[in-house]
Amino acid sequence: QVQLVESGGGSVRAGGSLRLSCVASEYTYSTNCMGWFRQAPGKERERVAYISRTGDSVEYVGSVKGRFTISQDNAKKTTYLQMNSLLPEDTATYYCAAASVCRLLGRPEGNWGQGTQVTVSS
């Protein structure tokens, strides 16, 4: 199974920026779609954004549109989430996920990273 390792989380003030990175141990059919999810305490896990390997399919949850950008460097097997204009409600553990097709992204039995904490203070 492909291993996913996230990094880049931290604590920032509202209005600040962070860039999360997710490095995959390898690219296979199971990493044709990469995405970011987040889960805040007491809330369900939420899909934040995803991108297909070809880059022709990109989606964001409404609350982050215009503030977050997902991108990828296939040569480095890395998917990024650039987060700007951060808000306290963006505070959560952010998880990287992979799937063979984007409609399957986020299944509990799918590929997940260990998560990285993002804390935004007001």
PDB file of C-alpha atoms in Angstrom:
ATOM      1  CA  GLN A   1       0.000   0.000   0.000  1.00  0.00           C
ATOM      2  CA  VAL A   2       1.194   3.470  -0.842  1.00  0.00           C
ATOM      3  CA  GLN A   3       2.463   5.413   2.151  1.00  0.00           C
ATOM      4  CA  LEU A   4       1.472   9.066   2.454  1.00  0.00           C
ATOM      5  CA  VAL A   5       3.399  11.456   4.703  1.00  0.00           C
ATOM      6  CA  GLU A   6       2.111  14.940   5.439  1.00  0.00           C
ATOM      7  CA  SER A   7       4.074  17.886   6.740  1.00  0.00           C
ATOM      8  CA  GLY A   8       3.774  21.643   7.017  1.00  0.00           C
ATOM      9  CA  GLY A   9       1.199  22.064   9.731  1.00  0.00           C
ATOM     10  CA  GLY A  10       1.636  24.529  12.556  1.00  0.00           C
ATOM     11  CA  SER A  11       0.142  27.424  14.459  1.00  0.00           C
ATOM     12  CA  VAL A  12      -0.556  30.765  12.809  1.00  0.00           C
ATOM     13  CA  ARG A  13      -2.644  33.844  13.436  1.00  0.00           C
ATOM     14  CA  ALA A  14      -5.759  34.541  11.435  1.00  0.00           C
ATOM     15  CA  GLY A  15      -4.841  35.933   8.052  1.00  0.00           C
ATOM     16  CA  GLY A  16      -1.643  33.948   7.907  1.00  0.00           C
ATOM     17  CA  SER A  17      -0.558  31.238   5.497  1.00  0.00           C
ATOM     18  CA  LEU A  18       0.705  27.682   5.605  1.00  0.00           C
ATOM     19  CA  ARG A  19       1.657  25.181   2.927  1.00  0.00           C
ATOM     20  CA  LEU A  20       1.000  21.522   3.556  1.00  0.00           C
ATOM     21  CA  SER A  21       2.886  18.826   1.691  1.00  0.00           C
ATOM     22  CA  CYS A  22       2.009  15.181   1.117  1.00  0.00           C
ATOM     23  CA  VAL A  23       4.710  12.887  -0.198  1.00  0.00           C
ATOM     24  CA  ALA A  24       3.689   9.530  -1.628  1.00  0.00           C
ATOM     25  CA  SER A  25       6.058   6.565  -1.375  1.00  0.00           C
ATOM     26  CA  GLU A  26       5.242   5.761  -4.974  1.00  0.00           C
ATOM     27  CA  TYR A  27       2.821   6.676  -7.696  1.00  0.00           C
ATOM     28  CA  THR A  28       0.587   3.826  -8.811  1.00  0.00           C
ATOM     29  CA  TYR A  29      -2.948   3.524 -10.150  1.00  0.00           C
ATOM     30  CA  SER A  30      -4.062   4.038  -6.537  1.00  0.00           C
ATOM     31  CA  THR A  31      -2.709   7.585  -6.528  1.00  0.00           C
ATOM     32  CA  ASN A  32      -4.450   8.804  -9.662  1.00  0.00           C
ATOM     33  CA  CYS A  33      -6.383  11.207  -7.464  1.00  0.00           C
ATOM     34  CA  MET A  34      -4.939  13.021  -4.470  1.00  0.00           C
ATOM     35  CA  GLY A  35      -6.791  15.085  -1.959  1.00  0.00           C
ATOM     36  CA  TRP A  36      -6.830  16.840   1.367  1.00  0.00           C
ATOM     37  CA  PHE A  37      -9.364  16.317   4.129  1.00  0.00           C
ATOM     38  CA  ARG A  38      -9.655  17.900   7.540  1.00  0.00           C
ATOM     39  CA  GLN A  39     -11.295  17.042  10.820  1.00  0.00           C
ATOM     40  CA  ALA A  40     -11.906  19.432  13.667  1.00  0.00           C
ATOM     41  CA  PRO A  41     -12.660  18.195  17.208  1.00  0.00           C
ATOM     42  CA  GLY A  42     -16.243  17.040  17.475  1.00  0.00           C
ATOM     43  CA  LYS A  43     -16.857  17.353  13.743  1.00  0.00           C
ATOM     44  CA  GLU A  44     -16.950  14.933  10.850  1.00  0.00           C
ATOM     45  CA  ARG A  45     -14.082  14.653   8.425  1.00  0.00           C
ATOM     46  CA  GLU A  46     -14.524  17.076   5.539  1.00  0.00           C
ATOM     47  CA  ARG A  47     -13.045  16.958   2.064  1.00  0.00           C
ATOM     48  CA  VAL A  48     -11.146  20.167   1.421  1.00  0.00           C
ATOM     49  CA  ALA A  49      -9.791  19.734  -2.087  1.00  0.00           C
ATOM     50  CA  TYR A  50      -8.683  17.149  -4.596  1.00  0.00           C
ATOM     51  CA  ILE A  51      -6.739  17.009  -7.823  1.00  0.00           C
ATOM     52  CA  SER A  52      -6.385  14.329 -10.455  1.00  0.00           C
ATOM     53  CA  ARG A  53      -2.925  13.207 -11.541  1.00  0.00           C
ATOM     54  CA  THR A  54      -3.409  14.840 -14.915  1.00  0.00           C
ATOM     55  CA  GLY A  55      -4.522  18.035 -13.204  1.00  0.00           C
ATOM     56  CA  ASP A  56      -7.659  18.298 -15.292  1.00  0.00           C
ATOM     57  CA  SER A  57      -9.951  17.678 -12.331  1.00  0.00           C
ATOM     58  CA  VAL A  58      -9.706  20.021  -9.351  1.00  0.00           C
ATOM     59  CA  GLU A  59     -12.358  20.675  -6.727  1.00  0.00           C
ATOM     60  CA  TYR A  60     -12.578  22.687  -3.512  1.00  0.00           C
ATOM     61  CA  VAL A  61     -15.094  22.810  -0.720  1.00  0.00           C
ATOM     62  CA  GLY A  62     -16.905  26.125  -0.825  1.00  0.00           C
ATOM     63  CA  SER A  63     -15.490  27.457   2.431  1.00  0.00           C
ATOM     64  CA  VAL A  64     -11.908  27.451   1.103  1.00  0.00           C
ATOM     65  CA  LYS A  65     -12.433  28.580  -2.479  1.00  0.00           C
ATOM     66  CA  GLY A  66     -10.281  31.579  -3.257  1.00  0.00           C
ATOM     67  CA  ARG A  67      -8.091  30.971  -0.203  1.00  0.00           C
ATOM     68  CA  PHE A  68      -6.628  27.476  -0.665  1.00  0.00           C
ATOM     69  CA  THR A  69      -4.853  26.063  -3.705  1.00  0.00           C
ATOM     70  CA  ILE A  70      -4.090  22.409  -4.322  1.00  0.00           C
ATOM     71  CA  SER A  71      -1.204  21.557  -6.622  1.00  0.00           C
ATOM     72  CA  GLN A  72       1.183  18.727  -7.325  1.00  0.00           C
ATOM     73  CA  ASP A  73       4.713  18.006  -8.419  1.00  0.00           C
ATOM     74  CA  ASN A  74       4.595  14.575 -10.016  1.00  0.00           C
ATOM     75  CA  ALA A  75       8.374  14.352 -10.249  1.00  0.00           C
ATOM     76  CA  LYS A  76       8.546  14.693  -6.468  1.00  0.00           C
ATOM     77  CA  LYS A  77       5.405  12.598  -5.877  1.00  0.00           C
ATOM     78  CA  THR A  78       4.172  15.466  -3.757  1.00  0.00           C
ATOM     79  CA  THR A  79       0.802  17.126  -3.422  1.00  0.00           C
ATOM     80  CA  TYR A  80       0.566  20.564  -1.851  1.00  0.00           C
ATOM     81  CA  LEU A  81      -2.143  22.569  -0.180  1.00  0.00           C
ATOM     82  CA  GLN A  82      -1.351  26.277  -0.070  1.00  0.00           C
ATOM     83  CA  MET A  83      -3.565  27.876   2.554  1.00  0.00           C
ATOM     84  CA  ASN A  84      -3.853  31.663   2.600  1.00  0.00           C
ATOM     85  CA  SER A  85      -6.051  34.036   4.599  1.00  0.00           C
ATOM     86  CA  LEU A  86      -6.451  31.393   7.262  1.00  0.00           C
ATOM     87  CA  LEU A  87      -9.398  31.639   9.645  1.00  0.00           C
ATOM     88  CA  PRO A  88      -9.867  30.187  13.120  1.00  0.00           C
ATOM     89  CA  GLU A  89     -12.476  27.833  11.662  1.00  0.00           C
ATOM     90  CA  ASP A  90      -9.748  26.287   9.498  1.00  0.00           C
ATOM     91  CA  THR A  91      -8.284  24.787  12.669  1.00  0.00           C
ATOM     92  CA  ALA A  92      -8.238  21.010  12.239  1.00  0.00           C
ATOM     93  CA  THR A  93      -6.097  17.998  11.609  1.00  0.00           C
ATOM     94  CA  TYR A  94      -5.435  17.844   7.885  1.00  0.00           C
ATOM     95  CA  TYR A  95      -5.106  14.489   6.160  1.00  0.00           C
ATOM     96  CA  CYS A  96      -3.798  13.556   2.753  1.00  0.00           C
ATOM     97  CA  ALA A  97      -5.652  10.844   0.853  1.00  0.00           C
ATOM     98  CA  ALA A  98      -5.213   8.964  -2.409  1.00  0.00           C
ATOM     99  CA  ALA A  99      -7.484   6.946  -4.641  1.00  0.00           C
ATOM    100  CA  SER A 100      -7.562   5.373  -8.064  1.00  0.00           C
ATOM    101  CA  VAL A 101     -10.383   7.689  -9.122  1.00  0.00           C
ATOM    102  CA  CYS A 102     -11.565  10.894  -7.510  1.00  0.00           C
ATOM    103  CA  ARG A 103     -15.084   9.639  -6.812  1.00  0.00           C
ATOM    104  CA  LEU A 104     -13.554   7.020  -4.482  1.00  0.00           C
ATOM    105  CA  LEU A 105     -11.386   9.495  -2.586  1.00  0.00           C
ATOM    106  CA  GLY A 106     -11.982   9.527   1.159  1.00  0.00           C
ATOM    107  CA  ARG A 107     -13.193   6.020   1.763  1.00  0.00           C
ATOM    108  CA  PRO A 108     -12.182   4.816   5.238  1.00  0.00           C
ATOM    109  CA  GLU A 109     -10.383   1.821   3.720  1.00  0.00           C
ATOM    110  CA  GLY A 110      -8.473   4.012   1.283  1.00  0.00           C
ATOM    111  CA  ASN A 111      -4.966   5.415   1.500  1.00  0.00           C
ATOM    112  CA  TRP A 112      -4.507   8.020   4.230  1.00  0.00           C
ATOM    113  CA  GLY A 113      -1.648   9.894   5.772  1.00  0.00           C
ATOM    114  CA  GLN A 114      -1.183  10.264   9.505  1.00  0.00           C
ATOM    115  CA  GLY A 115      -2.386  13.871   9.575  1.00  0.00           C
ATOM    116  CA  THR A 116      -0.837  17.222  10.401  1.00  0.00           C
ATOM    117  CA  GLN A 117      -2.294  19.738  12.825  1.00  0.00           C
ATOM    118  CA  VAL A 118      -3.204  23.247  11.733  1.00  0.00           C
ATOM    119  CA  THR A 119      -4.158  25.739  14.425  1.00  0.00           C
ATOM    120  CA  VAL A 120      -5.323  29.259  13.581  1.00  0.00           C
ATOM    121  CA  SER A 121      -5.701  31.741  16.402  1.00  0.00           C
ATOM    122  CA  SER A 122      -7.788  34.888  16.265  1.00  0.00           C
TER     123      SER A 122
END
